[in-house]
Amino acid sequence: MKKNNNLKYGRIFAAVLAAFGIVLGLAGCQSLGPKETIHILSGSENKELEEILKECEKKTGVDIEMTYKGSVDIMHILKEGADGYDAVWPASGLWISLGDTGHLVKHDESVSTTPVVFGIKQSIVEELGLAGKDVSVKDILEMIRAGKFSFCMTSATQSNSGASAYIGFLYALLDKKEALTSEDLSDENLKQNISDLLSGVDRSSGSSDWLKDMFLAGNFDAMVNYECLIIDANEKLVEEGKEPLYVIYPYDGLSLADSPLGYVDHGNDRKEEAFLKVQEYLLSDEVQKQIEATGRRVDYNGVSDENKAVFKKEWGIDVDRILSPITMPSEKVLLKALNLYQTSFRKPSLNVYCLDFSGSMSGEGRDQLIEAMAQVILQENAEANLLQAEEDDVNIVITFDSDIKNIYVLEDTDAKEFENLYHTLEQEEPGGGTNMYAAAAKGLQMIADSYDVRNYTPAIILMTDGVSMDGDKEYFTNLYGKFGMDVPVFSIMFGDAQSQQLDELAQITNARVFDGREDLVSAFRNVKGYN
C-alpha cells in the first residue's frame, strides 16, 4: 500500500506545534508566578459573607484565608504585631484603634455598617405594646426589672456586639450626649442601673455569630446582636415555622459596627497589591449590593430599592430611620468601662471546671492543662485578657479520672485564694481511666443542689484529652432533663481527644466544642469568654 507522506508530515508538524504550545504555555505560567494568598483576621459576623469571598477569589485571582476571632483577641494579636496575617477585618474600627500600637494597619475602609439592636420575639413585643414605638434603654431596664423578658448577648469584654451594646447602655443610663468620662463610671446610680439591666442576660457568648446559632437552637425571649444577624436568624426562624424577632433600636444608646477592612503592612509589596485587589472588589458597586442583600447597610442614606425586601418592615426594621450612633469614649475610659463590666457590673458567673487527670494526661498534657488554668485562676493573667472574676462569681473545680478525684469550691474572689487554688491543682497527679460523664453530672448536681441559676451565668467547662471509656452518657442526659436548667457544657479537646462524645454533650446542652489541640491556652481563654 502506498504511504500518504502528506498525512505523515502533517502529523509531525502538528506534534511540533503542540509541543511548542506547551512550552509557550509553561513559559506563560512561569511568568505569571504563583497565586498570592492573603490571610485575613476577622470577626465571626463575616462568616455570612463567605460565598461573596469565594467569588472574590475567582474574580481577583487572590486566595483568601479567613481566621475568625473575637474582638479582644483581634486587639491583642494586633498589639503583638499580627504575625501571619496580611489583613484585619473586625466588626468595628475601635479594635484597630486599640490594638494597632505599632501602626501597621493602612488602607482601612468600611465595607458595610450594621447597628447593634435588640431582637425580641414578636409575641412579647405585641404583649408589651412596643411595635412602632420609640424605645429607650431606660424603658428596657424597667421591663427587665419587672421580669417582662430576658435576653442573650455576647460578652462585652470578648465581642464587639456586646461591647458596643454595653457602652450604649452606659451612655443612655447616664443621659450622656458628650463623651463618656472616667468620673461618669464612678456614679453609684449607674452601677445599680447597669447591674439591673445586665441581670436580664440569661446566656452569654464570646462570638456574635455563635450567639445567633445558640439562639436558634434554644428557647429564649430576645438577643442583642447586629441587625444583619437578626435578619439572618429571622429568615431561618420563618423557614422553620417559628415566630421571628422584632427589631428594637434603643434611640438613646445606639451603636454601629462599621466593619473596616485594613491591610497589615509587613513590607510585602505583592501582599499589599493582592489586598488592594480584594478590597477594591468588595467596595465595587455590584458587590456592595450583594453585601447589602445579606442584611448589611452600605449607604447611610438608606437601602437600595432592589434590596428593600431583605429589610422587612414587619420585623421592625426601619431603613428610613436616621441612625445617630454614640461616640465611643477614649481608649483609657473604654478599658476602664470594660474592666468594670468584668469585675462589678455583669451578672456573676457560675463556673464548673471539669479537669481530666487520667493516666494519658501524664507529662505534656498535664502541664498544658495547668498552664491553661493559670490563664483564668491567676487574676493577673485573667486581667490581661479581660477575664478576671466578678465579686460574686462562683468557681468549682472537679478533677477526674475514671471517677471523681477532688472537688474545690471557691466563692471568695480574693486573688490570694485563687493563687492557693492554682498551687493545689499543681499538686494533682494523673492516673487511671477517663469518665467525663461522671464529672459533668457531678457539676450539674452541685449547681442544682446549691445555687439558683437565675442569679448567675452558669457553665460547665470540660477539658479532656481522650475518649470517655467509663461512665454513662444516658445518665447525664436524663439528669440534665430532670433538672431542666439551661446549663451549657462547653468542651475543650486536646491531645488525642475525639470530638464525637464532646459534640453530643454540646448538642444536648446547646453549647459548643473548642479545639485546643494546637493552642490549648488560647482555646481556654476563648471558652471562658462564653460566660
CSV table of N, CA and C in Angstrom, one decimal, residues 181-274:
chain,number,residue,atom,x,y,z
A,181,THR,N,-16.7,59.9,80.5
A,181,THR,CA,-15.5,60.1,81.2
A,181,THR,C,-15.3,59.1,82.3
A,182,SER,N,-14.1,59.0,82.9
A,182,SER,CA,-13.8,58.1,84.0
A,182,SER,C,-14.7,58.4,85.2
A,183,GLU,N,-14.9,59.7,85.4
A,183,GLU,CA,-15.7,60.1,86.6
A,183,GLU,C,-17.2,59.6,86.4
A,184,ASP,N,-17.7,59.6,85.2
A,184,ASP,CA,-19.0,59.1,85.0
A,184,ASP,C,-19.2,57.6,85.5
A,185,LEU,N,-18.1,56.9,85.3
A,185,LEU,CA,-18.2,55.4,85.6
A,185,LEU,C,-18.2,55.2,87.1
A,186,SER,N,-18.0,56.2,87.9
A,186,SER,CA,-18.0,56.0,89.4
A,186,SER,C,-19.4,56.3,90.0
A,187,ASP,N,-20.3,56.7,89.2
A,187,ASP,CA,-21.7,57.1,89.6
A,187,ASP,C,-22.4,55.8,90.2
A,188,GLU,N,-22.8,56.0,91.5
A,188,GLU,CA,-23.4,54.8,92.2
A,188,GLU,C,-24.7,54.4,91.6
A,189,ASN,N,-25.5,55.4,91.1
A,189,ASN,CA,-26.8,55.1,90.4
A,189,ASN,C,-26.5,54.3,89.1
A,190,LEU,N,-25.4,54.6,88.4
A,190,LEU,CA,-25.1,53.9,87.2
A,190,LEU,C,-24.8,52.4,87.6
A,191,LYS,N,-24.0,52.2,88.6
A,191,LYS,CA,-23.7,50.8,89.0
A,191,LYS,C,-25.0,50.0,89.2
A,192,GLN,N,-25.9,50.6,90.0
A,192,GLN,CA,-27.2,49.8,90.2
A,192,GLN,C,-28.0,49.6,89.0
A,193,ASN,N,-28.1,50.6,88.1
A,193,ASN,CA,-28.9,50.5,86.9
A,193,ASN,C,-28.3,49.6,85.9
A,194,ILE,N,-27.0,49.6,85.7
A,194,ILE,CA,-26.4,48.8,84.7
A,194,ILE,C,-26.4,47.3,85.2
A,195,SER,N,-26.2,47.1,86.5
A,195,SER,CA,-26.2,45.8,87.0
A,195,SER,C,-27.6,45.2,86.9
A,196,ASP,N,-28.7,46.0,87.1
A,196,ASP,CA,-30.0,45.5,87.0
A,196,ASP,C,-30.3,45.2,85.5
A,197,LEU,N,-29.8,46.0,84.6
A,197,LEU,CA,-30.1,45.7,83.2
A,197,LEU,C,-29.4,44.4,82.8
A,198,LEU,N,-28.1,44.3,83.2
A,198,LEU,CA,-27.4,43.1,82.8
A,198,LEU,C,-27.8,41.8,83.5
A,199,SER,N,-28.6,42.0,84.6
A,199,SER,CA,-29.2,40.8,85.3
A,199,SER,C,-30.2,40.1,84.4
A,200,GLY,N,-30.7,40.8,83.3
A,200,GLY,CA,-31.6,40.2,82.3
A,200,GLY,C,-30.9,39.3,81.3
A,201,VAL,N,-29.6,39.2,81.4
A,201,VAL,CA,-28.8,38.3,80.4
A,201,VAL,C,-28.9,36.9,80.9
A,202,ASP,N,-29.6,36.0,80.2
A,202,ASP,CA,-29.7,34.6,80.6
A,202,ASP,C,-28.7,33.7,79.9
A,203,ARG,N,-28.1,34.1,78.8
A,203,ARG,CA,-27.0,33.3,78.2
A,203,ARG,C,-26.0,34.3,77.6
A,204,SER,N,-24.7,34.0,77.6
A,204,SER,CA,-23.7,34.9,77.1
A,204,SER,C,-23.0,34.1,76.0
A,205,SER,N,-22.1,34.8,75.3
A,205,SER,CA,-21.3,34.1,74.2
A,205,SER,C,-20.1,35.0,73.9
A,206,GLY,N,-19.1,34.4,73.4
A,206,GLY,CA,-17.9,35.1,73.0
A,206,GLY,C,-17.9,35.5,71.5
A,207,SER,N,-18.9,35.1,70.8
A,207,SER,CA,-19.0,35.3,69.4
A,207,SER,C,-20.4,35.7,68.9
A,208,SER,N,-20.5,36.7,68.1
A,208,SER,CA,-21.9,37.2,67.7
A,208,SER,C,-22.5,36.2,66.8
A,209,ASP,N,-21.8,35.5,65.9
A,209,ASP,CA,-22.3,34.5,65.0
A,209,ASP,C,-22.8,33.3,65.8
A,210,TRP,N,-22.0,32.9,66.8
A,210,TRP,CA,-22.5,31.7,67.5
A,210,TRP,C,-23.6,32.1,68.5
A,211,LEU,N,-23.7,33.3,68.9
A,211,LEU,CA,-24.9,33.7,69.7
A,211,LEU,C,-26.1,33.5,68.9
A,212,LYS,N,-26.1,33.9,67.6
A,212,LYS,CA,-27.2,33.7,66.7
A,212,LYS,C,-27.6,32.2,66.7
A,213,ASP,N,-26.6,31.3,66.5
A,213,ASP,CA,-26.8,29.9,66.4
A,213,ASP,C,-27.4,29.3,67.7
A,214,MET,N,-26.8,29.8,68.8
A,214,MET,CA,-27.3,29.4,70.1
A,214,MET,C,-28.8,29.8,70.3
A,215,PHE,N,-29.1,31.0,69.9
A,215,PHE,CA,-30.5,31.4,70.0
A,215,PHE,C,-31.4,30.6,69.2
A,216,LEU,N,-31.0,30.2,68.0
A,216,LEU,CA,-31.9,29.4,67.1
A,216,LEU,C,-32.1,28.0,67.6
A,217,ALA,N,-31.1,27.5,68.4
A,217,ALA,CA,-31.2,26.1,68.9
A,217,ALA,C,-31.9,26.1,70.3
A,218,GLY,N,-32.1,27.3,70.9
A,218,GLY,CA,-32.7,27.3,72.2
A,218,GLY,C,-34.1,27.9,72.2
A,219,ASN,N,-34.5,28.3,73.4
A,219,ASN,CA,-35.8,28.9,73.6
A,219,ASN,C,-35.7,30.1,74.4
A,220,PHE,N,-35.3,31.2,73.8
A,220,PHE,CA,-35.0,32.5,74.5
A,220,PHE,C,-36.0,33.6,74.1
A,221,ASP,N,-36.1,34.6,74.9
A,221,ASP,CA,-37.0,35.7,74.6
A,221,ASP,C,-36.4,36.7,73.6
A,222,ALA,N,-35.1,36.9,73.7
A,222,ALA,CA,-34.6,38.0,72.9
A,222,ALA,C,-33.1,37.9,72.8
A,223,MET,N,-32.5,38.6,71.9
A,223,MET,CA,-31.0,38.7,71.9
A,223,MET,C,-30.6,40.1,71.4
A,224,VAL,N,-29.4,40.5,71.9
A,224,VAL,CA,-28.8,41.8,71.4
A,224,VAL,C,-27.7,41.3,70.4
A,225,ASN,N,-27.9,41.8,69.2
A,225,ASN,CA,-26.9,41.4,68.2
A,225,ASN,C,-26.9,42.4,67.0
A,226,TYR,N,-26.1,42.2,66.0
A,226,TYR,CA,-26.2,43.0,64.8
A,226,TYR,C,-27.5,42.9,64.1
A,227,GLU,N,-28.0,44.0,63.5
A,227,GLU,CA,-29.2,43.9,62.7
A,227,GLU,C,-29.1,42.9,61.6
A,228,CYS,N,-27.9,42.8,61.0
A,228,CYS,CA,-27.8,41.8,59.9
A,228,CYS,C,-27.9,40.4,60.4
A,229,LEU,N,-27.5,40.1,61.6
A,229,LEU,CA,-27.6,38.7,62.1
A,229,LEU,C,-29.0,38.4,62.6
A,230,ILE,N,-29.7,39.5,63.1
A,230,ILE,CA,-31.1,39.3,63.4
A,230,ILE,C,-31.9,38.9,62.1
A,231,ILE,N,-31.6,39.6,61.0
A,231,ILE,CA,-32.2,39.3,59.8
A,231,ILE,C,-32.0,37.9,59.4
A,232,ASP,N,-30.7,37.4,59.5
A,232,ASP,CA,-30.3,36.1,59.1
A,232,ASP,C,-31.1,35.1,60.0
A,233,ALA,N,-31.1,35.4,61.3
A,233,ALA,CA,-31.9,34.5,62.3
A,233,ALA,C,-33.3,34.4,61.9
A,234,ASN,N,-33.9,35.6,61.5
A,234,ASN,CA,-35.4,35.6,61.2
A,234,ASN,C,-35.7,34.7,60.0
A,235,GLU,N,-34.8,34.8,59.0
A,235,GLU,CA,-35.0,34.0,57.8
A,235,GLU,C,-35.1,32.5,58.1
A,236,LYS,N,-34.2,32.1,59.0
A,236,LYS,CA,-34.2,30.7,59.4
A,236,LYS,C,-35.4,30.4,60.3
A,237,LEU,N,-35.8,31.3,61.2
A,237,LEU,CA,-36.9,31.0,62.0
A,237,LEU,C,-38.2,30.9,61.2
A,238,VAL,N,-38.4,31.7,60.2
A,238,VAL,CA,-39.5,31.7,59.3
A,238,VAL,C,-39.5,30.4,58.5
A,239,GLU,N,-38.4,30.0,58.1
A,239,GLU,CA,-38.3,28.7,57.3
A,239,GLU,C,-38.7,27.5,58.2
A,240,GLU,N,-38.4,27.6,59.5
A,240,GLU,CA,-38.8,26.5,60.4
A,240,GLU,C,-40.2,26.7,61.0
A,241,GLY,N,-40.9,27.7,60.5
A,241,GLY,CA,-42.3,27.9,61.0
A,241,GLY,C,-42.4,28.5,62.4
A,242,LYS,N,-41.3,29.1,62.9
A,242,LYS,CA,-41.3,29.7,64.2
A,242,LYS,C,-41.5,31.2,64.1
A,243,GLU,N,-41.8,31.8,65.2
A,243,GLU,CA,-42.1,33.3,65.2
A,243,GLU,C,-40.7,34.0,65.1
A,244,PRO,N,-40.7,35.1,64.3
A,244,PRO,CA,-39.5,35.8,64.1
A,244,PRO,C,-39.3,36.8,65.2
A,245,LEU,N,-38.1,37.5,65.2
A,245,LEU,CA,-37.8,38.5,66.2
A,245,LEU,C,-38.2,39.9,65.6
A,246,TYR,N,-38.5,40.8,66.5
A,246,TYR,CA,-38.9,42.2,66.1
A,246,TYR,C,-37.7,43.1,66.6
A,247,VAL,N,-37.2,43.9,65.7
A,247,VAL,CA,-36.1,44.7,65.9
A,247,VAL,C,-36.4,46.0,66.7
A,248,ILE,N,-35.8,46.2,67.8
A,248,ILE,CA,-35.9,47.5,68.6
A,248,ILE,C,-34.6,48.2,68.5
A,249,TYR,N,-34.6,49.5,68.2
A,249,TYR,CA,-33.5,50.4,68.1
A,249,TYR,C,-33.5,51.3,69.3
A,250,PRO,N,-32.7,51.0,70.4
A,250,PRO,CA,-32.7,52.0,71.5
A,250,PRO,C,-32.2,53.3,71.1
A,251,TYR,N,-33.1,54.3,71.1
A,251,TYR,CA,-32.7,55.6,70.5
A,251,TYR,C,-31.7,56.4,71.3
A,252,ASP,N,-31.5,56.1,72.5
A,252,ASP,CA,-30.6,56.8,73.4
A,252,ASP,C,-29.2,56.1,73.6
A,253,GLY,N,-29.1,54.9,73.0
A,253,GLY,CA,-27.8,54.2,73.2
A,253,GLY,C,-27.5,53.3,72.0
A,254,LEU,N,-27.7,53.8,70.8
A,254,LEU,CA,-27.5,53.0,69.6
A,254,LEU,C,-26.0,53.1,69.2
A,255,SER,N,-25.5,51.9,68.8
A,255,SER,CA,-24.1,51.8,68.4
A,255,SER,C,-24.1,51.2,67.0
A,256,LEU,N,-23.0,51.5,66.2
A,256,LEU,CA,-22.9,50.9,64.9
A,256,LEU,C,-21.6,50.2,64.8
A,257,ALA,N,-21.6,49.1,64.0
A,257,ALA,CA,-20.4,48.4,63.6
A,257,ALA,C,-20.1,48.8,62.2
A,258,ASP,N,-18.9,49.3,62.0
A,258,ASP,CA,-18.5,49.8,60.7
A,258,ASP,C,-17.7,48.9,59.8
A,259,SER,N,-17.3,47.7,60.3
A,259,SER,CA,-16.7,46.7,59.5
A,259,SER,C,-15.5,47.1,58.7
A,260,PRO,N,-14.5,47.7,59.3
A,260,PRO,CA,-13.3,48.1,58.4
A,260,PRO,C,-12.4,47.0,58.0
A,261,LEU,N,-12.0,47.0,56.8
A,261,LEU,CA,-11.0,46.0,56.2
A,261,LEU,C,-9.7,46.8,56.0
A,262,GLY,N,-8.7,46.4,56.7
A,262,GLY,CA,-7.4,47.1,56.6
A,262,GLY,C,-6.2,46.2,56.3
A,263,TYR,N,-5.2,46.7,55.6
A,263,TYR,CA,-4.0,45.9,55.3
A,263,TYR,C,-3.0,46.0,56.5
A,264,VAL,N,-2.4,44.9,56.8
A,264,VAL,CA,-1.4,44.8,57.9
A,264,VAL,C,-0.1,44.8,57.1
A,265,ASP,N,0.7,45.9,57.3
A,265,ASP,CA,1.9,46.1,56.5
A,265,ASP,C,3.1,45.4,57.1
A,266,HIS,N,3.5,44.3,56.5
A,266,HIS,CA,4.7,43.6,56.9
A,266,HIS,C,5.8,43.8,55.8
A,267,GLY,N,5.6,44.8,54.9
A,267,GLY,CA,6.7,45.1,54.0
A,267,GLY,C,6.7,44.3,52.7
A,268,ASN,N,5.6,43.6,52.4
A,268,ASN,CA,5.5,42.7,51.3
A,268,ASN,C,4.6,43.4,50.2
A,269,ASP,N,5.2,43.9,49.1
A,269,ASP,CA,4.5,44.6,48.1
A,269,ASP,C,3.5,43.8,47.4
A,270,ARG,N,3.8,42.5,47.2
A,270,ARG,CA,2.9,41.6,46.5
A,270,ARG,C,1.6,41.4,47.3
A,271,LYS,N,1.8,41.2,48.6
A,271,LYS,CA,0.6,41.1,49.5
A,271,LYS,C,-0.2,42.3,49.5
A,272,GLU,N,0.4,43.5,49.5
A,272,GLU,CA,-0.3,44.7,49.5
A,272,GLU,C,-1.1,44.9,48.2
A,273,GLU,N,-0.5,44.5,47.1
A,273,GLU,CA,-1.2,44.6,45.8
A,273,GLU,C,-2.4,43.7,45.8
A,274,ALA,N,-2.2,42.4,46.3
A,274,ALA,CA,-3.3,41.5,46.4
A,274,ALA,C,-4.4,42.0,47.3
